[in-house]
Coordinates of C-alpha atoms in Angstrom, one line a residue:
X1 CA 37.5 -24.1 0.2
X2 CA 34.7 -25.7 -1.8
X3 CA 31.1 -25.1 -0.7
X4 CA 28.1 -26.9 -2.3
X5 CA 24.7 -25.5 -1.8
X6 CA 21.6 -27.6 -2.4
X7 CA 18.7 -25.2 -3.3
X8 CA 18.6 -21.7 -4.4
X9 CA 15.7 -19.2 -4.0
X10 CA 16.0 -17.2 -0.7
X11 CA 18.3 -19.1 1.7
X12 CA 20.7 -20.8 -0.8
X13 CA 21.1 -17.8 -3.1
X14 CA 21.7 -15.4 -0.2
X15 CA 24.3 -17.8 1.2
X16 CA 26.1 -18.0 -2.1
X17 CA 26.3 -14.3 -2.5
X18 CA 27.5 -13.7 1.1
X19 CA 30.1 -16.5 0.7
X20 CA 31.5 -14.7 -2.3
X21 CA 31.6 -11.4 -0.6
X22 CA 33.5 -12.9 2.3
X23 CA 35.8 -15.2 0.3
X24 CA 36.9 -14.3 -3.2
X25 CA 38.7 -17.6 -3.8
X26 CA 36.1 -20.1 -2.6
X27 CA 34.7 -22.5 -5.1
X28 CA 30.8 -22.2 -4.8
X29 CA 28.5 -24.6 -6.5
X30 CA 24.7 -24.4 -6.3
X31 CA 22.4 -27.2 -7.4
X32 CA 18.7 -26.3 -8.0
X33 CA 16.1 -28.8 -9.0
X34 CA 13.8 -26.4 -10.7
X35 CA 14.7 -24.2 -13.7
X36 CA 15.0 -21.0 -11.6
X37 CA 17.6 -20.4 -9.0
X38 CA 16.3 -17.2 -7.5
X39 CA 12.7 -16.2 -7.9
X40 CA 9.9 -14.2 -6.0
X41 CA 7.8 -16.9 -4.3
X42 CA 5.5 -14.2 -2.8
X43 CA 4.8 -12.7 -6.2
X44 CA 3.5 -15.9 -7.8
X45 CA -0.2 -15.4 -7.2
X46 CA 0.0 -11.9 -8.6
X47 CA 1.4 -13.2 -11.9
X48 CA -1.5 -15.5 -12.2
X49 CA -3.9 -12.6 -11.5
X50 CA -2.2 -10.3 -14.1
X51 CA -1.0 -7.8 -11.5
X52 CA 2.6 -8.7 -12.5
X53 CA 2.5 -8.9 -16.2
X54 CA 6.0 -9.8 -17.2
X55 CA 7.0 -13.4 -16.2
X56 CA 10.6 -12.3 -16.2
X57 CA 9.9 -10.0 -13.3
X58 CA 9.4 -13.1 -11.1
X59 CA 13.0 -14.1 -11.7
X60 CA 15.3 -12.1 -9.4
X61 CA 18.5 -13.5 -10.8
X62 CA 19.6 -16.0 -13.4
X63 CA 22.5 -18.4 -13.4
X64 CA 24.2 -16.1 -15.9
X65 CA 23.7 -12.9 -13.9
X66 CA 24.8 -14.5 -10.7
X67 CA 28.0 -15.9 -12.4
X68 CA 28.7 -12.6 -13.9
X69 CA 28.7 -10.8 -10.6
X70 CA 29.7 -13.5 -8.0
X71 CA 31.4 -16.2 -10.0
X72 CA 29.1 -18.8 -8.5
X73 CA 28.5 -22.0 -10.5
X74 CA 24.7 -22.1 -10.6
X75 CA 23.4 -25.4 -12.0
X76 CA 19.6 -25.4 -12.5
X77 CA 17.6 -28.6 -13.4
X78 CA 20.1 -30.6 -11.3
X79 CA 18.7 -32.7 -8.5
X80 CA 20.8 -33.9 -5.6
X81 CA 19.7 -37.5 -4.9
X82 CA 21.9 -38.4 -2.0
X83 CA 24.3 -37.1 0.6
X84 CA 27.5 -39.0 1.6
X85 CA 28.8 -37.2 4.7
X86 CA 31.4 -40.0 5.3
X87 CA 33.2 -39.0 2.1
X88 CA 31.9 -35.5 1.8
X89 CA 30.2 -35.8 -1.6
X90 CA 26.7 -35.5 -3.0
X91 CA 25.1 -37.6 -5.8
X92 CA 23.6 -35.4 -8.5
X93 CA 21.4 -36.0 -11.5
X94 CA 21.2 -33.7 -14.5
X95 CA 17.4 -33.7 -15.1
X96 CA 17.8 -32.5 -18.7
X97 CA 20.5 -35.1 -19.9
X98 CA 20.0 -37.8 -17.4
X99 CA 23.7 -37.8 -16.4
X100 CA 24.5 -38.8 -12.9
X101 CA 27.7 -37.9 -11.0
X102 CA 29.2 -37.1 -7.6
X103 CA 30.3 -33.7 -6.4
X104 CA 32.7 -33.2 -3.5
X105 CA 32.5 -30.5 -0.9
X106 CA 34.3 -29.1 2.1
X107 CA 31.2 -27.4 3.5
X108 CA 27.6 -28.2 2.5
X109 CA 24.5 -25.9 2.9
X110 CA 21.1 -27.5 2.6
X111 CA 18.4 -25.1 1.5
X112 CA 15.8 -27.5 0.0
X113 CA 12.8 -25.4 1.2
X114 CA 9.4 -26.8 1.7
X115 CA 6.9 -28.5 -0.7
X116 CA 3.1 -28.1 -0.8
X117 CA 1.5 -30.5 1.7
X118 CA 0.0 -33.3 -0.4
X119 CA -2.7 -35.2 1.6
X120 CA -3.1 -38.9 0.8
X121 CA -6.7 -38.4 -0.5
X122 CA -8.6 -40.0 -3.3
X123 CA -8.3 -37.9 -6.5
X124 CA -5.0 -36.2 -5.7
X125 CA -3.2 -36.1 -9.1
X126 CA -6.3 -35.1 -11.2
X127 CA -5.5 -32.8 -14.1
X128 CA -7.6 -30.0 -12.9
X129 CA -5.9 -30.2 -9.4
X130 CA -3.0 -27.8 -8.9
X131 CA -0.4 -26.8 -6.2
X132 CA 1.4 -23.5 -6.2
X133 CA 5.0 -23.3 -5.0
X134 CA 7.4 -22.8 -7.9
X135 CA 7.6 -20.7 -11.0
X136 CA 6.7 -23.9 -13.0
X137 CA 3.6 -24.3 -10.9
X138 CA 2.6 -20.7 -11.6
X139 CA 3.1 -21.0 -15.4
X140 CA 1.0 -24.3 -15.3
X141 CA -1.9 -22.6 -13.6
X142 CA -1.6 -19.5 -15.8
X143 CA -1.6 -21.6 -19.0
X144 CA -4.6 -23.6 -17.8
X145 CA -6.6 -20.5 -17.1
X146 CA -5.7 -18.9 -20.5
X147 CA -6.6 -22.1 -22.5
X148 CA -9.7 -23.2 -20.6
X149 CA -11.2 -20.0 -19.2
X150 CA -12.5 -21.6 -16.0
X151 CA -15.4 -19.8 -14.3
X152 CA -15.0 -21.2 -10.8
X153 CA -12.2 -22.3 -8.4
X154 CA -12.0 -24.0 -5.0
X155 CA -9.0 -23.4 -2.9
X156 CA -8.3 -25.9 -0.2
X157 CA -6.5 -23.9 2.4
X158 CA -6.7 -20.3 3.6
X159 CA -3.2 -19.3 4.5
X160 CA -0.9 -16.7 2.7
X161 CA -0.8 -18.4 -0.7
X162 CA -4.5 -19.5 -0.6
X163 CA -5.7 -16.0 0.3
X164 CA -3.5 -14.2 -2.1
X165 CA -4.5 -16.6 -5.0
X166 CA -8.2 -16.3 -4.1
X167 CA -8.0 -12.6 -4.4
X168 CA -6.3 -12.8 -7.8
X169 CA -8.6 -15.4 -9.2
X170 CA -11.6 -13.4 -8.0
X171 CA -10.2 -10.3 -9.8
X172 CA -10.1 -12.4 -13.0
X173 CA -13.9 -12.8 -12.6
X174 CA -14.0 -16.4 -11.2
X175 CA -16.4 -17.7 -8.5
X176 CA -14.0 -18.5 -5.7
X177 CA -14.5 -20.7 -2.6
X178 CA -12.1 -21.5 0.1
X179 CA -12.5 -24.6 2.2
X180 CA -10.3 -25.7 5.2
X181 CA -10.5 -27.6 8.4
X182 CA -9.7 -24.7 10.8
X183 CA -12.6 -22.4 11.5
X184 CA -10.7 -19.3 10.4
X185 CA -8.4 -18.0 7.7
X186 CA -4.8 -17.0 8.5
X187 CA -3.7 -18.9 11.6
X188 CA -1.1 -16.3 12.7
X189 CA -4.2 -14.2 13.7
X190 CA -6.5 -14.9 16.6
X191 CA -10.0 -15.9 15.6
X192 CA -11.5 -12.5 16.7
X193 CA -9.0 -10.6 14.5
X194 CA -9.5 -13.1 11.6
X195 CA -13.2 -12.0 11.6
X196 CA -12.2 -8.8 9.9
X197 CA -10.3 -10.7 7.2
X198 CA -13.3 -12.9 6.7
X199 CA -15.5 -9.9 6.4
X200 CA -13.3 -8.4 3.6
X201 CA -13.2 -11.7 1.8
X202 CA -16.9 -12.1 1.9
X203 CA -17.5 -8.5 0.8
X204 CA -15.6 -9.3 -2.4
X205 CA -17.8 -12.3 -3.2
X206 CA -15.6 -15.2 -2.0
X207 CA -17.4 -18.0 -0.3
X208 CA -16.0 -19.6 2.8
X209 CA -16.4 -23.2 4.1
X210 CA -14.5 -23.1 7.4
X211 CA -14.4 -26.0 9.8
X212 CA -14.8 -28.5 6.9
X213 CA -12.5 -31.5 6.3
X214 CA -11.7 -32.4 2.6
X215 CA -12.0 -36.1 2.1
X216 CA -11.1 -36.3 -1.6
X217 CA -11.5 -35.1 -5.1
X218 CA -13.6 -36.5 -8.0
X219 CA -13.9 -35.5 -11.7
X220 CA -17.5 -34.6 -12.5
X221 CA -19.3 -32.6 -15.1
X222 CA -16.1 -31.4 -16.8
X223 CA -14.8 -30.1 -13.4
X224 CA -13.8 -31.4 -10.0
X225 CA -16.0 -32.1 -6.9
X226 CA -14.2 -31.4 -3.6
X227 CA -15.6 -34.0 -1.3
X228 CA -16.3 -32.8 2.2
X229 CA -16.9 -34.8 5.4
X230 CA -20.5 -34.4 6.6
X231 CA -21.4 -31.8 3.9
X232 CA -22.3 -31.6 0.2
X233 CA -19.4 -31.5 -2.3
X234 CA -18.1 -28.3 -3.7
X235 CA -17.9 -28.2 -7.5
X236 CA -15.4 -26.1 -9.5
X237 CA -13.6 -25.9 -12.8
X238 CA -10.3 -26.1 -11.1
X239 CA -9.0 -26.8 -7.6
X240 CA -5.8 -25.6 -5.9
X241 CA -4.3 -27.3 -2.9
X242 CA -2.9 -24.6 -0.6
X243 CA -3.2 -26.4 2.8
X244 CA 0.3 -25.5 3.7
X245 CA 3.9 -26.7 3.2
X246 CA 6.0 -29.5 4.6
X247 CA 9.8 -29.3 5.0
X248 CA 11.4 -31.0 2.0
X249 CA 13.9 -33.1 4.0
X250 CA 14.0 -36.5 2.4
X251 CA 17.7 -36.1 1.5
X252 CA 18.6 -35.0 5.1
X253 CA 16.5 -38.0 6.5
X254 CA 18.3 -40.6 4.3
X255 CA 21.7 -39.1 5.3
X256 CA 20.9 -39.5 9.0
X257 CA 20.7 -35.9 10.0
X258 CA 18.7 -35.2 13.1
X259 CA 15.1 -34.2 12.3
X260 CA 12.5 -32.3 14.4
X261 CA 9.0 -30.9 14.1
X262 CA 7.2 -31.9 10.9
X263 CA 10.4 -33.7 9.8
X264 CA 12.4 -30.5 9.7
X265 CA 16.2 -30.4 10.0
X266 CA 17.4 -29.7 13.5
X267 CA 20.0 -26.9 13.6
X268 CA 21.8 -24.9 16.3
X269 CA 21.9 -21.1 16.4
X270 CA 24.9 -21.2 13.9
X271 CA 22.7 -23.1 11.4
X272 CA 24.8 -26.2 11.9
X273 CA 23.2 -29.6 11.6
X274 CA 23.9 -32.7 13.6
X275 CA 26.5 -33.7 11.0
X276 CA 29.8 -31.8 10.9
X277 CA 30.4 -29.4 8.0
X278 CA 26.7 -29.5 6.9
X279 CA 24.6 -26.5 7.5
X280 CA 20.9 -26.0 6.8
X281 CA 18.7 -22.8 6.3
X282 CA 15.2 -21.8 5.2
X283 CA 11.8 -23.4 5.3
X284 CA 13.3 -26.8 5.9
X285 CA 14.8 -26.1 9.3
X286 CA 13.5 -26.1 12.9
X287 CA 14.1 -22.9 14.7
X288 CA 13.3 -21.4 18.2
X289 CA 10.4 -19.1 18.4
X290 CA 11.9 -15.8 19.5
X291 CA 9.0 -15.0 21.9
X292 CA 8.2 -18.4 23.5
X293 CA 11.6 -20.1 23.1
X294 CA 9.8 -23.2 21.8
X295 CA 10.7 -25.2 18.7
X296 CA 9.0 -24.0 15.6
X297 CA 8.9 -24.3 11.9
X298 CA 8.3 -20.9 10.3
X299 CA 8.3 -20.7 6.5
X300 CA 8.9 -17.0 5.7
X301 CA 11.4 -15.3 3.3
X302 CA 12.9 -13.0 5.8
X303 CA 14.2 -15.7 8.2
X304 CA 15.4 -17.8 5.2
X305 CA 17.6 -14.9 4.0
X306 CA 19.0 -14.1 7.4
X307 CA 19.8 -17.8 8.0
X308 CA 21.6 -18.0 4.6
X309 CA 23.8 -15.1 5.6
X310 CA 24.6 -16.6 9.0
X311 CA 25.6 -20.0 7.6
X312 CA 28.0 -18.2 5.1
X313 CA 29.5 -16.1 7.9
X314 CA 30.2 -19.2 10.0
X315 CA 31.7 -21.2 7.1
X316 CA 34.0 -18.2 6.5
X317 CA 35.3 -18.3 10.1
X318 CA 32.8 -15.9 11.7
X319 CA 30.5 -16.5 14.7
X320 CA 27.0 -15.3 13.6
X321 CA 24.0 -16.5 15.6
X322 CA 20.3 -16.8 14.7
X323 CA 18.3 -15.5 17.6
X324 CA 15.0 -17.2 16.5
X325 CA 12.0 -16.4 14.3
X326 CA 9.4 -14.0 15.4
X327 CA 6.9 -14.7 12.6
X328 CA 6.4 -11.1 11.4
X329 CA 4.2 -11.0 8.4
X330 CA 1.8 -8.9 6.4
X331 CA -0.7 -9.6 3.7
X332 CA -2.9 -7.7 1.3
X333 CA -6.5 -8.9 1.3
X334 CA -8.2 -6.9 -1.5
X335 CA -8.4 -3.3 0.1
X336 CA -7.4 -4.5 3.5
X337 CA -3.9 -5.0 5.0
X338 CA -3.5 -7.5 7.7
X339 CA -0.2 -8.0 9.7
X340 CA 1.0 -9.9 12.7
X341 CA 4.2 -10.3 14.7
X342 CA 5.3 -12.3 17.7
X343 CA 2.8 -14.8 19.2
X344 CA -1.0 -14.4 19.2
X345 CA -3.2 -14.8 22.2
X346 CA -4.3 -18.4 21.3
X347 CA -0.8 -19.7 20.9
X348 CA 0.6 -17.9 23.9
X349 CA -1.9 -19.6 26.0
X350 CA -1.0 -22.9 24.4
X351 CA 2.6 -22.2 25.3
X352 CA 1.5 -21.9 29.0
X353 CA 1.8 -18.2 29.2
X354 CA -0.6 -16.1 31.4
X355 CA -1.6 -13.4 29.0
X356 CA -4.0 -10.4 28.5
X357 CA -4.5 -8.1 25.5
X358 CA -5.7 -4.6 24.7
X359 CA -7.8 -4.0 21.6
X360 CA -8.2 -0.5 20.1
X361 CA -9.5 1.1 16.9
X362 CA -7.3 4.2 16.2
X363 CA -7.3 6.2 13.0
X364 CA -4.4 5.8 10.5
X365 CA -3.6 9.4 10.8
X366 CA -4.9 12.6 12.5
X367 CA -8.7 12.7 12.5
X368 CA -8.9 16.3 11.2
X369 CA -6.7 15.5 8.2
X370 CA -8.9 14.1 5.3
X371 CA -8.7 10.4 4.4
X372 CA -8.0 8.7 7.7
X373 CA -9.2 5.2 8.1
X374 CA -9.8 2.9 11.1
X375 CA -7.5 0.1 12.0
X376 CA -8.1 -2.6 14.5
X377 CA -5.1 -3.4 16.8
X378 CA -4.6 -6.3 19.3
X379 CA -1.5 -6.1 21.5
X380 CA -0.8 -9.3 23.5
X381 CA 1.3 -9.2 26.7
X382 CA 2.2 -11.3 29.7
X383 CA 0.3 -10.6 32.9
X384 CA 2.4 -9.4 35.8
X385 CA 5.6 -8.7 33.9
X386 CA 3.8 -6.9 31.0
X387 CA 6.3 -8.4 28.6
X388 CA 5.3 -7.6 25.0
X389 CA 4.5 -10.9 23.2
X390 CA 2.8 -10.1 20.0
X391 CA 0.5 -7.9 18.0
X392 CA -2.0 -8.2 15.2
X393 CA -3.4 -5.3 13.1
X394 CA -6.1 -5.2 10.4
X395 CA -6.8 -2.0 8.5
X396 CA -6.1 0.0 5.4
X397 CA -3.3 2.5 5.8
X398 CA -0.4 2.6 8.1
X399 CA -0.7 -1.1 9.2
X400 CA 2.7 -2.1 8.0
X401 CA 4.4 0.8 9.8
X402 CA 2.8 0.0 13.1
X403 CA 3.5 -3.8 13.0
X404 CA 7.1 -3.1 12.2
X405 CA 7.4 -0.8 15.2
X406 CA 5.8 -3.5 17.4
X407 CA 8.1 -6.2 15.9
X408 CA 11.1 -4.1 16.8
X409 CA 9.8 -3.5 20.3
X410 CA 9.3 -7.2 20.8
X411 CA 12.9 -7.9 19.5
X412 CA 14.3 -5.3 21.8
X413 CA 12.6 -6.9 24.8
X414 CA 10.4 -4.0 25.6
X415 CA 7.4 -4.2 27.8
X416 CA 3.9 -3.3 26.5
X417 CA 3.9 -0.4 29.0
X418 CA 7.1 1.0 27.4
X419 CA 5.2 1.5 24.1
X420 CA 3.9 4.7 25.5
X421 CA 7.4 6.2 25.6
X422 CA 8.3 5.6 22.0
X423 CA 9.2 8.8 20.1
X424 CA 7.5 8.2 16.8
X425 CA 7.3 10.5 13.8
X426 CA 4.2 12.6 13.5
X427 CA 2.6 14.8 10.8
X428 CA -1.2 14.9 10.2
X429 CA -1.1 13.0 6.9
X430 CA 0.8 10.1 8.5
X431 CA -0.1 9.7 12.1
X432 CA -1.5 11.4 15.3
X433 CA 0.4 13.1 18.0
X434 CA -0.4 10.1 20.0
X435 CA 0.4 7.3 17.6
X436 CA -1.7 4.1 17.7
X437 CA 1.3 2.3 19.1
X438 CA 1.6 4.8 21.9
X439 CA -2.1 4.5 22.5
X440 CA -1.7 0.8 23.1
X441 CA 1.0 1.6 25.6
X442 CA -1.2 4.0 27.4
X443 CA -3.9 1.4 27.7
X444 CA -1.5 -1.2 29.1
X445 CA -0.1 1.4 31.5
X446 CA -3.6 2.1 32.8
X447 CA -4.0 -1.6 33.4
X448 CA -0.7 -1.9 35.1
X449 CA -1.5 1.1 37.4
X450 CA -5.0 -0.1 38.2
X451 CA -6.6 2.8 36.5
X452 CA -8.4 0.5 34.1
X453 CA -10.0 -3.0 34.4
X454 CA -11.2 -4.9 31.4
X455 CA -13.7 -7.5 30.4
X456 CA -13.5 -9.4 27.1
X457 CA -15.8 -10.7 24.4
X458 CA -15.7 -14.2 26.0
X459 CA -16.9 -12.7 29.3
X460 CA -20.1 -11.2 27.9
X461 CA -22.2 -14.3 27.8
X462 CA -21.4 -15.0 31.4
X463 CA -22.2 -11.6 32.8
X464 CA -25.3 -11.9 35.2
X465 CA -28.5 -10.4 34.0
X466 CA -30.2 -10.7 37.4
X467 CA -29.5 -7.1 38.5
X468 CA -26.5 -8.0 40.6
X469 CA -24.3 -5.9 38.2
X470 CA -25.0 -2.9 36.0
X471 CA -24.5 -3.3 32.3
X472 CA -24.1 0.1 30.6
X473 CA -23.8 1.2 27.0
X474 CA -22.2 4.7 26.9
X475 CA -22.9 5.4 23.2
X476 CA -25.5 7.8 21.8
X477 CA -29.1 6.8 21.7
X478 CA -28.9 6.6 17.9
X479 CA -26.0 4.2 18.0
X480 CA -27.7 2.1 20.6
X481 CA -30.8 1.9 18.5
X482 CA -28.7 0.6 15.6
X483 CA -27.7 -2.5 17.6
X484 CA -26.6 -3.3 21.1
X485 CA -25.9 -6.3 23.4
X486 CA -29.0 -7.7 25.2
X487 CA -29.1 -6.6 28.8
X488 CA -27.0 -3.4 28.4
X489 CA -28.9 -0.2 29.1
X490 CA -28.1 3.0 27.4
X491 CA -26.8 6.2 29.1
X492 CA -24.6 8.3 26.8
X493 CA -21.3 9.2 28.4
X494 CA -22.0 13.0 28.1
X495 CA -25.2 12.5 30.2
X496 CA -23.6 10.2 32.8
X497 CA -22.9 12.7 35.5
X498 CA -26.4 14.0 35.5
X499 CA -27.9 10.5 35.5
X500 CA -25.8 8.9 38.2
X501 CA -29.0 8.3 40.2
X502 CA -30.0 5.7 37.6
X503 CA -27.0 3.5 38.5
X504 CA -27.2 1.7 41.7
X505 CA -24.3 2.2 44.1
X506 CA -22.3 -0.8 45.4
X507 CA -22.7 -2.9 42.2
X508 CA -19.9 -3.4 39.6
X509 CA -20.6 -1.6 36.4
X510 CA -19.5 -3.1 33.0
X511 CA -19.3 -0.5 30.3
X512 CA -19.2 -0.6 26.5
X513 CA -19.1 2.0 23.7
X514 CA -18.3 1.8 20.0
X515 CA -14.5 1.6 20.2
X516 CA -13.6 1.5 23.9
X517 CA -12.7 5.2 24.4
X518 CA -16.0 6.7 25.5
X519 CA -16.6 3.7 27.8
X520 CA -13.2 4.3 29.3
X521 CA -14.1 7.8 30.1
X522 CA -17.4 6.6 31.5
X523 CA -15.4 4.2 33.7
X524 CA -13.3 7.1 35.0
X525 CA -16.3 9.2 35.7
X526 CA -18.0 6.3 37.7
X527 CA -14.8 5.5 39.5
X528 CA -14.7 9.1 40.7
X529 CA -18.0 8.4 42.4
X530 CA -16.9 5.2 44.0
X531 CA -18.1 2.7 41.5
X532 CA -16.1 -0.5 40.5
X533 CA -15.9 -0.4 36.8
X534 CA -14.9 -2.6 33.9
X535 CA -14.3 -1.5 30.3
X536 CA -15.1 -3.7 27.3
X537 CA -11.9 -4.5 25.3
X538 CA -12.5 -3.5 21.6
X539 CA -16.0 -1.8 21.8
X540 CA -19.2 -2.7 20.2
X541 CA -17.7 -2.4 16.7
X542 CA -15.4 -5.2 17.5
X543 CA -18.1 -7.3 19.3
X544 CA -20.5 -6.9 16.3
X545 CA -17.8 -7.9 13.7
X546 CA -16.7 -11.0 15.7
X547 CA -20.1 -12.3 16.7
X548 CA -21.6 -11.8 13.2
X549 CA -18.6 -13.7 11.8
X550 CA -19.1 -16.6 14.3
X551 CA -22.8 -16.8 13.3
X552 CA -21.9 -17.0 9.6
X553 CA -19.3 -19.7 10.3
X554 CA -21.9 -21.7 12.4
X555 CA -24.4 -21.5 9.6
X556 CA -21.8 -22.5 7.1
X557 CA -20.9 -25.5 9.2
X558 CA -24.5 -26.6 9.0
X559 CA -25.0 -26.1 5.3
X560 CA -21.4 -26.3 3.9
X561 CA -20.9 -22.8 2.7
X562 CA -21.3 -19.1 3.6
X563 CA -24.6 -17.9 2.2

């Protein structure tokens, strides 16, 4: 059996290694257009910033090392220019010699990945305009910085690569600005949770221009002007396009393979395309979202590796199935860690799901053990069934641990209520006896049992201020004086029983505190005396962070940039 693989990196290289482990006699040929067959995409921004010092550390495997261990014929700088499924061959061009030839196959795996989205805008192609996707792109940017010592950079796009690169350029001492059309960074997060990411980015001096459309680029004053719609241009010494990636499927399209979202390759759960004996894996394929069941394109290394293994299994006579992509991800943002899994509240609603969420601010470990830090968790679930749909966490320590627990729970089909029953490891330096994941489960359990009713940030502005309801802030007088929501009166929770006479009976009571815990206790006290109560999801800390972020975005929309 002869297997040809187009593209290395995550999916293709994984498939090649798995094929060899399953079939010692198969002939395996990999064609990779770049000069690197297996490299760490996710590490590229950190090499530019000097965190990763040795460029060889980016190369996970070389053609020589792969051949030595797996006897796979890895041919870098070879571009496949056409597929001929009728005669089961591919046309190949050696980019170093110019030689062109055809290679036959019995089975073909497409792992072409994705390419940086290149908008058709005036000025695309300028010398000081870069993209970052390959090792070659990385060396190009690094060399430019070392030779020209730019003082400023504008990044068009605020996703994973854009944010990681912004941090690394900032650490090099550059003035860095991020501009993009969405009014938030990191679309896997809901806007309210993204507010904490925005705050960390601003705290480190990065300027944001969110909600702005880039209309072109223009050389000016030895730099580049980024032209914005209805706003003044942003000027910088260099510009990086990081507005996303597009499945690189020109070959598949010309060969007549069925295409789906964003021009991605349609595959079944065995990673088979619409053409017999051709498989496809990685960033170029359309998958099912594990939570919603809807078609999706999810460009992450984890899914690509799994898909490469599945394709190899099936080529070798197995019956492996890909259950769908859940979108689990984590990112370092200066001192902050932000992670997400499943579907966020925004996209769940777009998918037609009836959802709710709990928001909590637990400590990373036991409060009495030194060094604990707050994290903010948002757990999304389906109303009625309480099916666990997704989670987002922003914090400092222990974020990755909790998001992986929640990702596992989603994959296992658990309800949000069942989170309370998870038996998780505890020691004071690492967690609390009631882990944050358990705490989320307790909160949802209270909602399910009618012990707790919530109101959310979007409800605050619509709460009547005519005396028909009671608006109560259960924090201390000092906390209240430091900032509060207009219309909320202050009765600290520890004084509540003695001051019940100040709260009119028969009226609903909406309660807030700093994080949601004291207000929950206040709600239970009031419920014991016959009051109908609602607890604010997230607390004043959450409300303050999100509303301040929204004000900054609004002002930036008016003037073009965060001040």
